[in-house]
Amino acid sequence: MNATMSPRKPADPKPMSNPHADELLERGVTLIEGVIPQDAVPGIRDRVRTDILANSDIDIPALGKTSNLLRINQDLAPYLAEPRLTAVLDATLGPGFRLSFFTGFVTGPGRQRDVWHADWPYNQEHNTRIPAPYPDIPLHFTTFWMLTDFKVENGATIIVPGSHKLHDHPRDGGPYGDAMTPRGDEERLLGSAGSVGIVDSRVWHAVSPNLTDEDRVAVVIRYAAWWLNLNPTRTSSQEYDPAYHKSRIDDLPEDVYLKLPGEVQPQVRHLLPPGAAALA
């Protein structure tokens, strides 16, 4: 080797692939098993179910729904920073992702199939939306925290994998047909209690019939890229869109926020009420 030459520095190693992130970007859906330990699931399920039914803010048969359940029940808080989950969100939404929605659902016996839809900000029925055709950019994900097994019989959510790349969802006047028509390429989001299904919010999905005699209990948490404006979903914001009441999120009380794990607080700090001391 010439004395004036220095050894070539080794190339930086390529970042390790994240199979869940890869599947989420390609198919629009992935499943992380065992986010909640099996021995913790029954107690969490019972307490969450009780709190949802006691605070339900919707009058639909066979459905209990509580917006921003985190302000009432913090049983899921220890798992919101589970490393596999945050690794997927970091790899897809980027650092600084934020929690945008935290709603508990009890789907009871007799619940019937409902419309195909995409979640905010892609749902074209909302005033505040990204107009179709929306861009192919991952910026908002919907996660299903399964507190009972998600099975065909008890109404596991119907999804169409890959539909996040079609830039619109079935709706009246849209290019993909009627919102109630079943499709040959639809699947179910199946998983055991304690698992978390992650779905790109653009993916077409629908409520499925619960054909059993037991409730299906789940918490739906959505996550947004740090730069997405969440004010239209927040009831305390001047930008709040009342048409979005089905998926609204109320302020998180400061005393609840201060008790959350430190690694979880950055995900929800923006939900504190205006003027909260923790914002100073």
XYZ file of N, CA and C in Angstrom:
840
model
N 0.851 -1.199 0.000
C 0.000 0.000 0.000
C 0.882 1.243 0.000
N 0.540 2.206 -0.863
C 1.288 3.457 -0.918
C 1.201 4.155 0.434
N 2.331 4.715 0.881
C 2.382 5.328 2.204
C 1.450 6.526 2.316
N 1.133 7.122 1.168
C 0.267 8.305 1.215
C -1.220 7.940 1.238
N -1.512 6.656 1.103
C -2.912 6.234 1.052
C -3.331 5.700 2.416
N -4.557 5.985 2.812
C -5.100 5.439 4.059
C -6.076 4.331 3.731
N -6.213 3.375 4.617
C -7.138 2.265 4.354
C -8.557 2.786 4.128
N -9.265 2.136 3.219
C -10.648 2.511 2.956
C -11.519 2.169 4.163
N -12.335 3.113 4.600
C -13.226 2.865 5.726
C -14.343 1.917 5.282
N -14.691 0.970 6.135
C -15.788 0.070 5.760
C -17.092 0.842 5.587
N -17.875 0.384 4.647
C -19.164 1.047 4.407
C -20.064 0.888 5.628
N -20.889 1.906 5.869
C -21.844 1.809 6.959
C -22.785 0.635 6.703
N -23.042 -0.148 7.719
C -23.953 -1.279 7.514
C -25.357 -0.805 7.174
N -26.038 -1.569 6.331
C -27.407 -1.221 5.990
C -28.297 -1.409 7.223
N -29.274 -0.522 7.410
C -30.173 -0.705 8.549
C -30.887 -2.045 8.453
N -31.071 -2.687 9.595
C -31.745 -3.974 9.611
C -33.193 -3.809 9.181
N -33.650 -4.755 8.387
C -35.043 -4.723 7.945
C -35.948 -5.072 9.117
N -37.125 -4.456 9.131
C -38.133 -4.760 10.132
C -39.277 -5.463 9.410
N -39.425 -6.773 9.600
C -40.446 -7.508 8.835
C -41.858 -6.966 9.028
N -42.198 -6.530 10.253
C -43.535 -5.983 10.477
C -43.720 -4.678 9.709
N -42.694 -3.830 9.719
C -42.786 -2.571 8.984
C -42.877 -2.831 7.485
N -42.091 -3.788 6.996
C -42.126 -4.118 5.571
C -43.511 -4.613 5.162
N -44.087 -5.491 5.987
C -45.416 -6.021 5.670
C -46.466 -4.912 5.722
N -46.339 -4.018 6.699
C -47.293 -2.919 6.827
C -47.248 -2.013 5.610
N -46.077 -1.696 5.135
C -45.963 -0.816 3.976
C -46.449 -1.498 2.692
N -46.230 -2.815 2.589
C -46.601 -3.530 1.375
C -48.073 -3.934 1.358
N -48.539 -4.592 2.420
C -49.904 -5.118 2.462
C -50.875 -4.184 3.183
N -50.333 -3.244 3.945
C -51.190 -2.343 4.693
C -51.644 -2.905 6.016
N -51.128 -4.054 6.433
C -51.550 -4.682 7.685
C -50.451 -5.600 8.194
N -50.297 -5.637 9.511
C -49.393 -6.596 10.141
C -49.916 -6.873 11.540
N -49.439 -7.963 12.143
C -49.893 -8.375 13.467
C -48.690 -8.620 14.361
N -48.692 -8.003 15.541
C -47.658 -8.253 16.548
C -48.318 -9.028 17.677
N -47.847 -10.228 17.911
C -48.457 -11.096 18.913
C -47.852 -10.845 20.292
N -48.659 -11.061 21.323
C -48.163 -11.039 22.685
C -47.684 -9.693 23.182
N -48.253 -8.615 22.698
C -47.876 -7.297 23.216
C -48.301 -7.183 24.686
N -49.465 -7.700 24.995
C -49.935 -7.784 26.376
C -49.716 -9.222 26.844
N -49.009 -9.441 27.939
C -48.776 -10.812 28.415
C -50.083 -11.551 28.672
N -50.082 -12.840 28.383
C -51.304 -13.631 28.496
C -51.903 -13.589 29.894
N -51.060 -13.606 30.924
C -51.608 -13.625 32.277
C -52.237 -12.288 32.672
N -51.927 -11.226 31.928
C -52.494 -9.909 32.230
C -53.778 -9.636 31.457
N -54.024 -10.386 30.391
C -55.143 -10.085 29.500
C -56.497 -10.172 30.190
N -56.828 -11.243 30.927
C -58.188 -11.333 31.473
C -58.572 -10.165 32.367
N -57.691 -9.761 33.259
C -57.999 -8.641 34.143
C -58.153 -7.341 33.389
N -57.260 -7.099 32.427
C -57.356 -5.880 31.622
C -58.659 -5.881 30.830
N -58.980 -7.009 30.204
C -60.216 -7.093 29.417
C -61.439 -6.773 30.265
N -61.518 -7.354 31.456
C -62.698 -7.141 32.291
C -62.825 -5.683 32.729
N -61.697 -5.078 33.112
C -61.760 -3.679 33.556
C -62.067 -2.742 32.397
N -61.456 -2.995 31.252
C -61.707 -2.154 30.075
C -63.165 -2.287 29.636
N -63.664 -3.494 29.584
C -65.062 -3.697 29.199
C -66.000 -2.945 30.133
N -65.753 -3.062 31.431
C -66.595 -2.371 32.414
C -66.572 -0.867 32.199
N -65.384 -0.302 31.965
C -65.259 1.145 31.806
C -65.874 1.630 30.495
N -65.773 0.821 29.443
C -66.397 1.210 28.174
C -67.909 1.267 28.324
N -68.481 0.225 28.888
C -69.937 0.171 29.006
C -70.470 1.233 29.960
N -69.678 1.574 30.982
C -70.124 2.589 31.939
C -70.008 4.000 31.383
N -69.204 4.183 30.330
C -68.957 5.532 29.799
C -69.238 5.611 28.299
N -70.041 4.706 27.783
C -70.288 4.670 26.343
C -70.930 5.964 25.872
N -70.446 6.468 24.739
C -70.957 7.731 24.209
C -71.660 7.544 22.866
N -72.213 6.352 22.665
C -72.897 6.089 21.405
C -74.151 5.271 21.675
N -75.181 5.496 20.879
C -76.447 4.794 21.057
C -76.716 3.946 19.820
N -75.965 2.856 19.715
C -76.115 1.910 18.614
C -76.271 0.527 19.224
N -77.255 -0.237 18.803
C -77.459 -1.564 19.385
C -76.208 -2.444 19.272
N -75.924 -3.203 20.317
C -74.838 -4.179 20.367
C -73.460 -3.529 20.222
N -73.356 -2.243 20.609
C -72.057 -1.585 20.515
C -71.865 -0.646 21.702
N -70.751 -0.818 22.403
C -70.310 0.141 23.406
C -69.073 0.842 22.904
N -68.989 2.151 23.091
C -67.869 2.926 22.556
C -67.559 4.069 23.511
N -66.288 4.213 23.865
C -65.867 5.302 24.737
C -64.678 6.018 24.125
N -64.845 7.306 23.828
C -63.781 8.102 23.238
C -62.730 8.451 24.279
N -61.484 8.499 23.845
C -60.326 8.748 24.703
C -60.444 7.978 26.015
N -60.498 6.678 25.886
C -60.595 5.798 27.051
C -59.404 5.983 27.989
N -58.292 6.471 27.478
C -57.092 6.624 28.305
C -57.332 7.568 29.485
N -58.226 8.524 29.339
C -58.498 9.454 30.434
C -59.232 8.771 31.579
N -59.846 7.599 31.286
C -60.631 6.861 32.273
C -59.913 5.605 32.744
N -59.255 4.936 31.821
C -58.634 3.643 32.103
C -57.219 3.636 31.521
N -56.237 3.327 32.348
C -54.836 3.348 31.925
C -54.212 1.951 31.875
N -55.046 0.909 31.764
C -54.523 -0.457 31.773
C -53.569 -0.747 30.617
N -53.740 -0.079 29.489
C -52.860 -0.337 28.347
C -51.591 0.510 28.376
N -51.531 1.488 29.271
C -50.405 2.421 29.288
C -49.048 1.734 29.367
N -48.872 0.671 30.190
C -47.546 0.051 30.269
C -47.063 -0.587 28.973
N -47.975 -0.776 28.011
C -47.619 -1.486 26.781
C -47.536 -0.559 25.569
N -47.824 0.729 25.748
C -47.835 1.657 24.612
C -46.440 1.908 24.062
N -45.415 1.615 24.857
C -44.038 1.779 24.372
C -43.373 0.423 24.191
N -44.156 -0.633 23.954
C -43.594 -1.963 23.709
C -42.613 -1.878 22.543
N -41.390 -2.395 22.698
C -40.335 -2.141 21.704
C -40.678 -2.559 20.283
N -41.343 -3.684 20.103
C -41.670 -4.109 18.732
C -42.659 -3.149 18.082
N -43.605 -2.659 18.880
C -44.590 -1.714 18.357
C -43.935 -0.391 17.990
N -43.156 0.170 18.899
C -42.545 1.470 18.616
C -41.523 1.376 17.487
N -40.889 0.206 17.338
C -39.937 0.037 16.227
C -40.657 0.129 14.887
N -41.849 -0.467 14.807
C -42.620 -0.397 13.567
C -43.053 1.041 13.291
N -43.540 1.722 14.319
C -44.005 3.094 14.128
C -42.855 4.027 13.769
N -41.707 3.835 14.399
C -40.532 4.644 14.060
C -40.111 4.427 12.609
N -40.154 3.157 12.172
C -39.677 2.818 10.829
C -40.626 3.284 9.736
N -41.880 3.529 10.073
C -42.869 3.876 9.049
C -43.347 5.320 9.136
N -43.654 5.772 10.352
C -44.122 7.147 10.535
C -42.984 8.107 10.840
N -41.858 7.561 11.297
C -40.724 8.399 11.665
C -40.738 8.743 13.143
N -39.608 9.192 13.667
C -39.539 9.562 15.082
C -40.526 10.685 15.398
N -40.996 10.688 16.631
C -41.914 11.734 17.051
C -43.362 11.446 16.728
N -43.689 10.206 16.339
C -45.088 9.873 16.070
C -45.931 10.181 17.303
N -47.223 10.458 17.057
C -48.127 10.844 18.150
C -49.386 9.994 18.115
N -49.950 9.805 19.289
C -51.213 9.092 19.417
C -52.347 10.056 19.075
N -53.253 9.644 18.187
C -54.300 10.558 17.731
C -55.712 10.121 18.121
N -55.858 8.929 18.662
C -57.199 8.372 18.878
C -57.045 7.202 19.832
N -57.931 7.100 20.818
C -57.804 6.034 21.820
C -59.216 5.683 22.268
N -59.892 4.824 21.509
C -61.299 4.551 21.740
C -61.516 3.077 22.049
N -62.285 2.813 23.104
C -62.613 1.449 23.480
C -63.924 1.007 22.846
N -63.962 -0.256 22.416
C -65.145 -0.815 21.768
C -65.532 -2.145 22.411
N -66.811 -2.306 22.674
C -67.387 -3.591 23.046
C -68.392 -3.949 21.957
N -68.061 -4.961 21.165
C -68.930 -5.390 20.062
C -69.733 -6.588 20.537
N -71.030 -6.386 20.753
C -71.857 -7.402 21.359
C -72.495 -8.352 20.370
N -73.097 -9.425 20.879
C -73.841 -10.360 20.030
C -74.914 -9.635 19.234
N -75.031 -10.002 17.974
C -76.052 -9.388 17.126
C -75.574 -8.195 16.340
N -74.382 -7.716 16.605
C -73.836 -6.601 15.819
C -73.728 -7.025 14.367
N -74.199 -6.183 13.464
C -74.239 -6.516 12.046
C -73.096 -5.848 11.279
N -72.898 -6.329 10.079
C -71.883 -5.755 9.214
C -72.199 -4.296 8.922
N -71.128 -3.492 8.813
C -71.299 -2.070 8.522
C -70.495 -1.722 7.266
N -70.401 -0.430 6.973
C -69.870 0.037 5.691
C -68.349 -0.113 5.596
N -67.899 -0.293 4.365
C -66.480 -0.133 4.076
C -66.102 1.320 4.337
N -64.925 1.527 4.883
C -64.457 2.902 5.075
C -62.947 2.894 5.259
N -62.357 4.045 5.110
C -60.991 4.315 5.545
C -61.107 5.271 6.728
N -60.103 5.267 7.579
C -60.157 6.136 8.758
C -59.653 7.536 8.424
N -60.030 8.485 9.306
C -59.511 9.847 9.177
C -57.984 9.795 9.114
N -57.362 10.616 8.300
C -57.896 11.743 7.527
C -58.287 11.391 6.089
N -58.484 10.087 5.821
C -58.784 9.656 4.453
C -60.265 9.460 4.185
N -61.080 9.326 5.245
C -62.500 9.069 5.042
C -63.156 10.261 4.347
N -63.688 10.005 3.184
C -64.216 11.094 2.366
C -65.576 11.606 2.841
N -66.131 10.983 3.882
C -67.379 11.466 4.453
C -67.154 12.610 5.438
N -65.899 12.856 5.836
C -65.599 13.905 6.805
C -65.298 15.222 6.095
N -65.603 16.323 6.765
C -65.279 17.634 6.213
C -63.771 17.835 6.150
N -63.083 17.470 7.227
C -61.627 17.606 7.270
C -61.029 16.291 6.801
N -60.520 16.288 5.595
C -60.015 15.059 4.988
C -58.945 15.400 3.968
N -58.154 14.410 3.641
C -57.261 14.520 2.489
C -58.081 14.082 1.278
N -58.376 14.986 0.356
C -59.277 14.636 -0.743
C -58.722 13.492 -1.594
N -59.624 12.620 -2.006
C -59.262 11.563 -2.948
C -59.075 12.157 -4.338
N -58.115 11.636 -5.096
C -57.202 10.548 -4.756
C -56.087 11.022 -3.821
N -55.982 10.372 -2.657
C -54.967 10.784 -1.701
C -53.619 10.173 -2.048
N -52.542 10.795 -1.566
C -51.198 10.370 -1.961
C -50.781 9.083 -1.263
N -49.798 8.416 -1.835
C -49.277 7.166 -1.264
C -48.166 7.503 -0.277
N -48.574 8.024 0.884
C -47.631 8.410 1.934
C -48.134 7.826 3.249
N -47.320 7.020 3.945
C -47.766 6.522 5.247
C -47.714 7.631 6.284
N -48.882 8.048 6.765
C -48.902 9.134 7.745
C -49.854 8.882 8.901
N -50.677 7.829 8.821
C -51.634 7.559 9.892
C -51.950 6.067 9.906
N -51.812 5.442 11.089
C -52.076 4.016 11.239
C -53.133 3.783 12.312
N -53.906 2.734 12.130
C -54.931 2.318 13.076
C -54.505 0.995 13.691
N -54.447 0.933 15.014
C -54.056 -0.308 15.675
C -55.230 -0.870 16.463
N -55.386 -2.177 16.399
C -56.450 -2.890 17.086
C -55.823 -3.693 18.221
N -56.076 -3.266 19.450
C -55.574 -3.955 20.626
C -56.618 -4.986 21.023
N -56.295 -6.248 20.785
C -57.244 -7.347 20.924
C -57.270 -7.833 22.372
N -58.371 -7.583 23.043
C -58.518 -8.040 24.427
C -59.351 -9.306 24.520
N -60.002 -9.668 23.431
C -60.530 -11.012 23.238
C -59.958 -11.500 21.916
N -59.957 -12.797 21.705
C -59.520 -13.323 20.416
C -60.348 -12.689 19.303
N -59.686 -12.305 18.230
C -60.371 -11.831 17.034
C -60.577 -13.038 16.128
N -61.838 -13.497 16.044
C -62.188 -14.674 15.259
C -63.289 -14.309 14.267
N -63.437 -15.136 13.248
C -64.519 -14.917 12.287
C -65.857 -14.910 13.004
N -66.042 -15.836 13.951
C -67.336 -16.002 14.606
C -67.738 -14.789 15.438
N -66.767 -14.127 16.082
C -67.139 -13.013 16.965
C -66.945 -11.644 16.321
N -66.762 -11.655 15.004
C -66.777 -10.379 14.288
C -65.439 -9.716 14.097
N -64.386 -10.502 13.904
C -63.085 -9.903 13.597
C -63.211 -8.952 12.413
N -62.557 -7.817 12.513
C -62.680 -6.741 11.511
C -62.383 -7.253 10.100
N -63.212 -6.860 9.159
C -63.012 -7.213 7.749
C -62.071 -6.182 7.126
N -61.079 -6.646 6.379
C -60.120 -5.752 5.736
C -59.877 -6.205 4.297
N -59.356 -5.287 3.501
C -58.888 -5.612 2.149
C -57.408 -5.248 2.085
N -56.509 -6.210 2.313
C -55.076 -5.902 2.248
C -54.697 -5.323 0.882
N -53.804 -4.349 0.901
C -53.354 -3.707 -0.325
C -54.209 -2.541 -0.774
N -55.381 -2.368 -0.170
C -56.284 -1.304 -0.618
C -55.771 0.081 -0.255
N -54.724 0.149 0.583
C -54.160 1.464 0.925
C -53.480 2.112 -0.272
N -53.274 1.349 -1.325
C -52.613 1.889 -2.517
C -53.605 2.291 -3.611
N -54.902 2.262 -3.290
C -55.922 2.553 -4.292
C -56.446 3.986 -4.224
N -56.010 4.764 -3.223
C -56.212 6.221 -3.184
C -57.660 6.678 -2.969
N -58.557 5.764 -2.631
C -59.942 6.103 -2.307
C -60.549 4.875 -1.646
N -61.787 5.009 -1.136
C -62.461 3.870 -0.524
C -63.864 3.762 -1.092
N -64.504 2.595 -0.995
C -65.865 2.456 -1.525
C -66.811 3.459 -0.882
N -67.606 4.119 -1.710
C -68.536 5.144 -1.227
C -69.442 5.541 -2.379
N -70.559 6.157 -2.038
C -71.460 6.637 -3.073
C -70.732 7.657 -3.940
N -70.787 7.459 -5.254
C -70.167 8.383 -6.191
C -68.685 8.167 -6.381
N -68.087 7.212 -5.671
C -66.661 6.939 -5.811
C -66.387 5.893 -6.877
N -65.108 5.640 -7.167
C -64.758 4.718 -8.252
C -64.774 3.253 -7.853
N -64.970 2.938 -6.559
C -64.834 1.548 -6.110
C -66.126 0.932 -5.617
N -67.247 1.511 -5.993
C -68.512 0.865 -5.746
C -69.126 1.151 -4.399
N -70.191 0.402 -4.125
C -71.013 0.612 -2.944
C -70.269 0.220 -1.673
N -70.510 0.965 -0.589
C -69.791 0.746 0.658
C -70.278 -0.469 1.436
N -71.382 -1.080 1.037
C -71.912 -2.237 1.756
C -71.690 -3.554 1.024
N -71.162 -3.521 -0.167
C -71.045 -4.738 -0.967
C -69.842 -5.577 -0.541
N -70.031 -6.834 -0.136
C -68.886 -7.708 0.165
C -68.001 -7.888 -1.060
N -66.728 -8.211 -0.806
C -65.754 -8.325 -1.880
C -65.080 -9.694 -1.814
N -64.681 -10.186 -2.979
C -64.021 -11.476 -3.026
C -62.623 -11.473 -2.445
N -62.001 -10.286 -2.351
C -60.633 -10.225 -1.839
C -60.590 -9.783 -0.376
N -61.728 -9.748 0.309
C -61.712 -9.328 1.704
C -61.189 -10.451 2.594
N -60.562 -10.058 3.695
C -60.039 -10.989 4.683
C -60.487 -10.534 6.068
N -60.133 -11.312 7.089
C -60.396 -10.934 8.471
C -59.077 -10.623 9.168
N -59.124 -9.665 10.064
C -57.984 -9.356 10.911
C -58.074 -10.281 12.120
N -57.377 -11.400 12.057
C -57.458 -12.434 13.074
C -56.261 -12.350 14.009
N -56.488 -12.667 15.274
C -55.378 -12.664 16.230
C -55.853 -13.085 17.601
N -54.923 -13.509 18.414
C -55.250 -13.940 19.767
C -55.238 -12.748 20.715
N -55.979 -12.871 21.819
C -56.040 -11.816 22.817
C -54.630 -11.476 23.297
N -54.354 -10.183 23.385
C -53.020 -9.703 23.734
C -52.221 -9.242 22.542
N -52.706 -9.546 21.338
C -52.016 -9.129 20.112
C -52.480 -7.743 19.683
N -51.675 -7.117 18.828
C -52.011 -5.808 18.269
C -51.922 -5.895 16.749
N -53.045 -5.657 16.079
C -53.047 -5.570 14.628
C -52.836 -4.117 14.213
N -51.906 -3.891 13.296
C -51.617 -2.542 12.800
C -52.088 -2.464 11.347
N -52.907 -1.471 11.063
C -53.490 -1.315 9.730
C -53.253 0.111 9.259
N -52.757 0.263 8.041
C -52.683 1.598 7.447
C -54.100 2.159 7.414
N -54.284 3.389 7.863
C -55.632 3.953 7.975
C -56.327 4.105 6.630
N -55.589 3.967 5.539
C -56.201 3.999 4.215
C -56.863 2.676 3.856
N -56.462 1.587 4.512
C -56.980 0.257 4.172
C -58.492 0.202 4.373
N -59.191 -0.345 3.414
C -60.627 -0.512 3.526
C -60.916 -1.524 4.626
N -61.788 -1.160 5.542
C -62.169 -2.098 6.588
C -63.618 -1.855 6.973
N -64.192 -2.860 7.634
C -65.616 -2.795 7.970
C -65.884 -3.608 9.229
N -66.883 -3.178 9.982
C -67.369 -3.944 11.121
C -67.957 -5.255 10.603
N -67.696 -6.333 11.335
C -68.159 -7.652 10.936
C -69.182 -8.180 11.935
N -70.112 -9.035 11.521
C -71.138 -9.537 12.443
C -70.537 -10.374 13.569
N -71.026 -10.142 14.775
C -70.673 -10.983 15.915
C -71.748 -12.064 16.029
N -71.381 -13.285 15.668
C -72.337 -14.385 15.624
C -72.324 -15.224 16.892
N -71.528 -14.816 17.890
C -71.446 -15.557 19.134
C -72.390 -14.940 20.168
N -72.376 -15.510 21.371
C -73.178 -14.946 22.457
C -72.307 -14.201 23.462
N -71.091 -13.814 23.040
C -70.171 -13.108 23.913
C -69.702 -11.812 23.264
N -69.318 -10.851 24.108
C -68.781 -9.586 23.619
C -67.368 -9.768 23.077
N -67.048 -8.975 22.053
C -65.658 -8.842 21.614
C -65.162 -7.487 22.092
N -64.057 -7.473 22.813
C -63.558 -6.260 23.448
C -62.238 -5.860 22.796
N -62.122 -4.599 22.429
C -60.900 -4.104 21.799
C -60.753 -2.619 22.070
N -59.526 -2.156 21.982
C -59.249 -0.726 22.027
C -58.570 -0.367 20.713
N -59.096 0.643 20.045
C -58.539 1.102 18.778
C -57.722 2.366 19.049
N -56.433 2.281 18.747
C -55.520 3.409 18.943
C -54.931 3.770 17.586
N -55.015 5.036 17.241
C -54.422 5.489 15.980
C -53.178 6.312 16.275
N -52.240 6.244 15.340
C -50.971 6.962 15.467
C -50.737 7.797 14.213
N -50.161 8.974 14.408
C -49.935 9.907 13.308
C -48.479 10.324 13.247
N -48.020 10.640 12.050
C -46.708 11.271 11.902
C -46.719 12.596 12.662
N -45.554 13.001 13.141
C -45.469 14.171 14.026
C -46.034 15.432 13.391
N -46.016 15.518 12.077
C -46.371 16.754 11.398
C -47.845 16.839 11.015
N -48.615 15.762 11.213
C -50.016 15.785 10.816
C -50.841 16.629 11.796
N -51.640 17.539 11.274
C -52.483 18.396 12.101
C -53.624 17.575 12.700
N -53.625 17.426 14.026
C -54.647 16.626 14.708
C -55.761 17.483 15.308
N -55.673 18.784 15.162
C -56.658 19.654 15.808
C -58.104 19.385 15.386
N -58.373 19.003 14.130
C -59.779 18.760 13.770
C -60.434 17.625 14.548
N -59.651 16.770 15.189
C -60.212 15.653 15.952
C -60.328 15.966 17.438
N -59.811 17.094 17.887
C -59.734 17.419 19.313
C -60.877 18.355 19.710
N -61.661 17.931 20.686
C -62.850 18.697 21.054
C -62.506 20.056 21.652
N -61.311 20.229 22.195
C -60.955 21.508 22.812
C -60.321 22.487 21.823
N -60.131 22.071 20.583
C -59.473 22.925 19.595
C -60.479 23.783 18.837
N -60.064 24.999 18.496
C -60.904 25.859 17.663
C -61.075 25.274 16.267
N -60.206 24.347 15.881
C -60.298 23.697 14.578
C -61.132 22.423 14.610
N -61.701 22.086 15.773
C -62.469 20.841 15.892
C -63.612 20.819 14.889
N -63.760 19.701 14.217
C -64.806 19.514 13.223
C -65.919 18.670 13.850
N -67.077 19.272 14.176
C -68.158 18.506 14.811
C -68.617 17.310 13.990
N -68.422 17.367 12.682
C -68.808 16.229 11.846
C -67.966 14.998 12.151
N -66.883 15.207 12.906
C -65.976 14.117 13.222
C -66.256 13.547 14.614
N -67.470 13.755 15.135
C -67.753 13.401 16.519
C -67.594 11.909 16.793
N -67.777 11.063 15.790
C -67.654 9.622 16.024
C -66.231 9.221 16.392
N -65.267 10.010 15.996
C -63.867 9.666 16.255
C -63.132 10.797 16.962
N -63.863 11.530 17.765
C -63.248 12.655 18.463
C -62.300 12.145 19.550
N -61.456 13.048 20.049
C -60.634 12.734 21.211
C -60.673 13.927 22.155
N -61.001 13.637 23.404
C -61.095 14.670 24.425
C -59.736 14.882 25.083
N -59.612 15.990 25.812
C -58.351 16.276 26.488
C -58.000 15.179 27.496
N -56.702 14.983 27.675
C -56.192 14.039 28.668
C -55.906 14.812 29.950
N -56.566 14.481 31.064
C -56.316 15.219 32.310
C -54.845 15.177 32.704
N -54.361 16.286 33.233
C -52.944 16.382 33.554
C -52.534 15.364 34.620
N -53.407 15.076 35.586
C -53.038 14.114 36.621
C -52.871 12.718 36.041
N -53.637 12.385 35.003
C -53.462 11.101 34.318
C -52.141 11.098 33.547
N -51.895 12.172 32.831
C -50.656 12.284 32.044
C -49.426 12.082 32.924
N -49.397 12.705 34.083
C -48.213 12.653 34.947
C -47.960 11.261 35.503
N -48.967 10.411 35.522
C -48.803 9.048 36.017
C -48.413 8.055 34.929
N -48.415 8.490 33.665
C -48.065 7.599 32.562
C -46.565 7.330 32.546
N -46.141 6.176 32.015
C -44.701 5.922 31.873
C -44.022 7.042 31.099
N -42.804 7.371 31.500
C -42.095 8.481 30.873
C -41.935 8.331 29.379
N -41.747 7.089 28.899
C -41.558 6.885 27.463
C -42.871 7.003 26.699
N -43.997 7.001 27.399
C -45.303 7.137 26.747
C -45.734 8.598 26.679
N -45.314 9.408 27.618
C -45.774 10.793 27.681
C -45.563 11.573 26.389
N -44.439 11.424 25.684
C -44.295 12.190 24.431
C -45.348 11.833 23.379
N -45.904 10.628 23.438
C -46.928 10.234 22.474
C -48.244 10.982 22.675
N -48.476 11.470 23.908
C -49.790 12.032 24.233
C -49.728 13.451 24.790
N -48.550 14.037 24.850
C -48.410 15.362 25.462
C -49.311 16.386 24.785
N -49.515 16.254 23.495
C -50.343 17.209 22.755
C -51.819 17.127 23.132
N -52.212 16.090 23.898
C -53.606 15.935 24.302
C -53.916 16.614 25.630
N -52.910 17.209 26.246
C -53.153 17.930 27.493
C -54.040 19.148 27.236
N -54.821 19.567 28.226
C -55.668 20.743 28.032
C -54.817 22.000 27.837
N -55.305 22.949 27.075
C -54.557 24.208 26.924
C -54.265 24.827 28.296
N -53.035 25.270 28.466
C -52.649 25.899 29.725
C -52.180 24.943 30.798
N -52.131 23.637 30.506
C -51.670 22.677 31.503
C -50.236 22.989 31.905
N -49.949 22.834 33.208
C -48.606 23.158 33.711
C -47.537 22.298 33.024
N -47.882 21.064 32.665
C -46.910 20.165 32.038
C -46.488 20.646 30.657
N -47.244 21.576 30.074
C -46.890 22.116 28.755
C -45.875 23.247 28.862
N -45.663 23.743 30.058
C -44.769 24.888 30.232
C -43.322 24.480 30.004
